[in-house]
PDB file of C-alpha atoms in Angstrom:
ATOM      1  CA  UNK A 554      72.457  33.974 184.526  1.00  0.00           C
ATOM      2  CA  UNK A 555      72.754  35.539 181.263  1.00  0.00           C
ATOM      3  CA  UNK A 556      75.690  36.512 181.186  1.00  0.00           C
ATOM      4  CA  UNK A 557      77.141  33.109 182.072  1.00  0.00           C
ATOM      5  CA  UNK A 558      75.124  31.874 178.671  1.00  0.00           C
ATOM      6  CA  UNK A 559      76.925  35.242 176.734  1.00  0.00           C
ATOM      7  CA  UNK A 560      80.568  33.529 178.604  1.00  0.00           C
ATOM      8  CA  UNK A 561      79.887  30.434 177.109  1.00  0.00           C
ATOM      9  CA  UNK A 562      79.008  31.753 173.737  1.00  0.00           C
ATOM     10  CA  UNK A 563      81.714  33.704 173.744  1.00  0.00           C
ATOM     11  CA  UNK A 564      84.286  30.633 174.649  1.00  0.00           C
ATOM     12  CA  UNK A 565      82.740  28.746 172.054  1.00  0.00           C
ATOM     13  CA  UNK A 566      82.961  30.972 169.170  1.00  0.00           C
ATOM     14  CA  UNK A 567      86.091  32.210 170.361  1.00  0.00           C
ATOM     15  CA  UNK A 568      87.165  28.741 170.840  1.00  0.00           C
ATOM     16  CA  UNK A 569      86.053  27.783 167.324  1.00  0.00           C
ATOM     17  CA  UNK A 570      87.880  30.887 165.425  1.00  0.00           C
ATOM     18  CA  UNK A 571      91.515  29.892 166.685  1.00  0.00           C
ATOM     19  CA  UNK A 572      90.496  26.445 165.866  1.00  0.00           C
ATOM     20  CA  UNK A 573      89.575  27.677 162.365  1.00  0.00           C
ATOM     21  CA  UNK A 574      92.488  29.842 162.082  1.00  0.00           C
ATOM     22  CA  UNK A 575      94.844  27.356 163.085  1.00  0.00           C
ATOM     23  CA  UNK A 576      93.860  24.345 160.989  1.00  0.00           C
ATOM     24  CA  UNK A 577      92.489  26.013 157.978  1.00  0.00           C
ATOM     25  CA  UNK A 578      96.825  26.665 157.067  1.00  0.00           C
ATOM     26  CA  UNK A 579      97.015  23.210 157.453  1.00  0.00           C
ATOM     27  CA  UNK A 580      94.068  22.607 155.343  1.00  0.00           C
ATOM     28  CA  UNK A 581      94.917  24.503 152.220  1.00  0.00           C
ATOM     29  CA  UNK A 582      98.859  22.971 152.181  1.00  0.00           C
ATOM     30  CA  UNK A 583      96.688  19.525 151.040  1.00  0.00           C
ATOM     31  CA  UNK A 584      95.199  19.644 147.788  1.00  0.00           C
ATOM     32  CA  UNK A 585      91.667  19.856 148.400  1.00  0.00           C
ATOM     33  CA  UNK A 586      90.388  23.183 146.399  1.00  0.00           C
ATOM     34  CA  UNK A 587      90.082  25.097 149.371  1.00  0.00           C
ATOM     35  CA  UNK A 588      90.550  28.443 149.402  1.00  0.00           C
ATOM     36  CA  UNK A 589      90.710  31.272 152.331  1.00  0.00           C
ATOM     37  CA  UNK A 590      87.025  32.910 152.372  1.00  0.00           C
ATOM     38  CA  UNK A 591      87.606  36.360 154.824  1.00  0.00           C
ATOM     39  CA  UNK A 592      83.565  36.268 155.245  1.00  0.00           C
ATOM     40  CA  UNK A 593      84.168  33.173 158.189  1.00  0.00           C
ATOM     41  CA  UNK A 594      86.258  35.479 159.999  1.00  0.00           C
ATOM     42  CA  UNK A 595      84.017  38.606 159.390  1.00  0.00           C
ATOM     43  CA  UNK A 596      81.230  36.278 160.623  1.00  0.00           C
ATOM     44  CA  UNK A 597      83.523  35.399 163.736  1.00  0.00           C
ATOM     45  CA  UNK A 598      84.495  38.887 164.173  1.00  0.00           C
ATOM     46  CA  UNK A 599      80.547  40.308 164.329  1.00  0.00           C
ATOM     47  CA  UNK A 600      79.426  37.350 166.679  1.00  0.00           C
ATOM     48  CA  UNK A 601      82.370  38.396 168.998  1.00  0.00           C
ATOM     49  CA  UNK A 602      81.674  42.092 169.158  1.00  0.00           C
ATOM     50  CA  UNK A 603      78.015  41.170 169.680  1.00  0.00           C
ATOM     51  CA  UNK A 604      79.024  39.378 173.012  1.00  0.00           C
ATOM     52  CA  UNK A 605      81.443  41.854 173.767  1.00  0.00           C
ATOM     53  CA  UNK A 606      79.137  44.648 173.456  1.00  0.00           C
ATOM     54  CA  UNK A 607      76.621  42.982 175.671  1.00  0.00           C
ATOM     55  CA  UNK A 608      78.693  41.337 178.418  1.00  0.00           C
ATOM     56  CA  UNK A 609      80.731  44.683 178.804  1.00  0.00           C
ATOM     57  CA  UNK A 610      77.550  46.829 179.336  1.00  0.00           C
ATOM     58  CA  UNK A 611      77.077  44.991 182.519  1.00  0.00           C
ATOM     59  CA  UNK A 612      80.313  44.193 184.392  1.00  0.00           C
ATOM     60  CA  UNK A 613      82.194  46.634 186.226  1.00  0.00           C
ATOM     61  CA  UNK A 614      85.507  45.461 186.326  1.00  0.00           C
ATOM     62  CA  UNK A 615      88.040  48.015 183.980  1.00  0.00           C
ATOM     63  CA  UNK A 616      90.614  45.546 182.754  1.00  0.00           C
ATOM     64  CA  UNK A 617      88.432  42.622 181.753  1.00  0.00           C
ATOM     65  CA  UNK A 618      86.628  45.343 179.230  1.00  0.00           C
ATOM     66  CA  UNK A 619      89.788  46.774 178.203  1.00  0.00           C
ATOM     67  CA  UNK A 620      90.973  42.985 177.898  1.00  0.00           C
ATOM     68  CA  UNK A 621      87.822  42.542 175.532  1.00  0.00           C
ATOM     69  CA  UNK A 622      88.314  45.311 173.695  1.00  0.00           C
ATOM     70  CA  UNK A 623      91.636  45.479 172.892  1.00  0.00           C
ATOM     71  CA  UNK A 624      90.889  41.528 172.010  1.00  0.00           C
ATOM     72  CA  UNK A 625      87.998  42.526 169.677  1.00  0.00           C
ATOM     73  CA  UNK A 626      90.125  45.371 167.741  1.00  0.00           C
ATOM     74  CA  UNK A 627      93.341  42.534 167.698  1.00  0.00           C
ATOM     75  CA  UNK A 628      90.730  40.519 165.447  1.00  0.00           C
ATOM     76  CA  UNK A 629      89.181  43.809 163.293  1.00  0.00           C
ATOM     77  CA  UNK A 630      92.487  44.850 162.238  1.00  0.00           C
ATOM     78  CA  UNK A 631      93.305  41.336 161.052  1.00  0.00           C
ATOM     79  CA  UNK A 632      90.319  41.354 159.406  1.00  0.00           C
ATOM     80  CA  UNK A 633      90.560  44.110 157.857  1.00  0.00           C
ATOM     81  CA  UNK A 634      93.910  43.536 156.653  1.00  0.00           C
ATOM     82  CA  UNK A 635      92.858  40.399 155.097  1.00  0.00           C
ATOM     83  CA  UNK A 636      89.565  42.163 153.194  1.00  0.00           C
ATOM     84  CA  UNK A 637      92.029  45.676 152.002  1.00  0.00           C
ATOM     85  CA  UNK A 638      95.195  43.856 151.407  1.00  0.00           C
ATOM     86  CA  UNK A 639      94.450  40.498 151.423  1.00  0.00           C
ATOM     87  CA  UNK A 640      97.437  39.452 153.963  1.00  0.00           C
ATOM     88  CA  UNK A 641      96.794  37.528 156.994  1.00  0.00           C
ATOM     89  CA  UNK A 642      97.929  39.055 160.171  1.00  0.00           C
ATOM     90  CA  UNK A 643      98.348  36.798 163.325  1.00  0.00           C
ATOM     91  CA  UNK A 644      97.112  39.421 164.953  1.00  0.00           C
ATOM     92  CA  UNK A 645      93.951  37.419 164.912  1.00  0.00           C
ATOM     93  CA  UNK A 646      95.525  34.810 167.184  1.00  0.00           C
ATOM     94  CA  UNK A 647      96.309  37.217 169.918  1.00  0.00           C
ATOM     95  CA  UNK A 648      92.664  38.578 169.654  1.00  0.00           C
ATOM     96  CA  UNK A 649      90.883  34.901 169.977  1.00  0.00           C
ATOM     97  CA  UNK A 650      92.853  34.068 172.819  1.00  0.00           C
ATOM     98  CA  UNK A 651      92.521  37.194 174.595  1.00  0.00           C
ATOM     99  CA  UNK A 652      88.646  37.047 174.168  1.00  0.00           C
ATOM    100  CA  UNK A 653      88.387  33.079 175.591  1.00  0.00           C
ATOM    101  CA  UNK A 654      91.072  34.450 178.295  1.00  0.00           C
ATOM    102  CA  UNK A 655      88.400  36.863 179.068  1.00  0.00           C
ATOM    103  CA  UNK A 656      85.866  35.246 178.837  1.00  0.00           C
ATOM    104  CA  UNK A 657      86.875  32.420 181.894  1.00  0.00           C
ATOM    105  CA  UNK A 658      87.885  35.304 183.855  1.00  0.00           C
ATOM    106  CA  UNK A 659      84.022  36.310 183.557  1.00  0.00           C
ATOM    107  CA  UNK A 660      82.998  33.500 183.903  1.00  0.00           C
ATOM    108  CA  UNK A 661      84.699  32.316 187.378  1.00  0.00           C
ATOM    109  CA  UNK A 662      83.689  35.884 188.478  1.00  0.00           C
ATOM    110  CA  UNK A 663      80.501  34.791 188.468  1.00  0.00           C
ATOM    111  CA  UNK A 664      78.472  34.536 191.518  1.00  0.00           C
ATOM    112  CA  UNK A 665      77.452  30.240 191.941  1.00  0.00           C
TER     113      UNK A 665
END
């Protein structure tokens, strides 16, 4: 049962980061004063590897962690990136939707 709750999580943040990646571009092309803040996606980034972390401790399936893994490190080197050099990498893209791809896999594993 609590993994399905770490699933959902997971979706939902995941969910929310592509959302914020994709319309925040959109955002700063209107002149509004907003700028890019790299701390949202750190934020996104440490929330994800939390769930990660604890939702591949218990299943026992090799791709889905590898899936979430290479998902979470898609997203750190983006991050990264953006902190050092202070370019945006779509990298981060691939990494969101790999996690809520994940994620629904898990989830539909579950037993009902």
């Amino acid at each position: 049962m609590k993994s399905k709750i770490l699933d959902a999580v997971g979706i939902s943040a995941a969910v929310l980061c592509l959302i914020h990646c994709i319309v925040f571009p959109l955002l700063m092309i209107i002149p509004l004063g907003i700028s890019h803040n790299p701390y949202i996606d750190l934020a996104f980034l440490i929330i994800g590897t939390l769930v990660v972390f604890r939702i591949t401790a218990k299943i026992a399936n090799r791709r889905l962690k590898f899936l979430f893994w290479i998902s979470i490190i898609l997203i750190a080197i983006s991050v990264l990136a953006d902190f050092i050099f202070e370019v945006h990498i779509p990298l981060i893209y691939v990494g969101a939707a790999g996690l809520i791809t994940g994620h629904i896999i898990n989830f539909k594993n579950h037993k009902h």
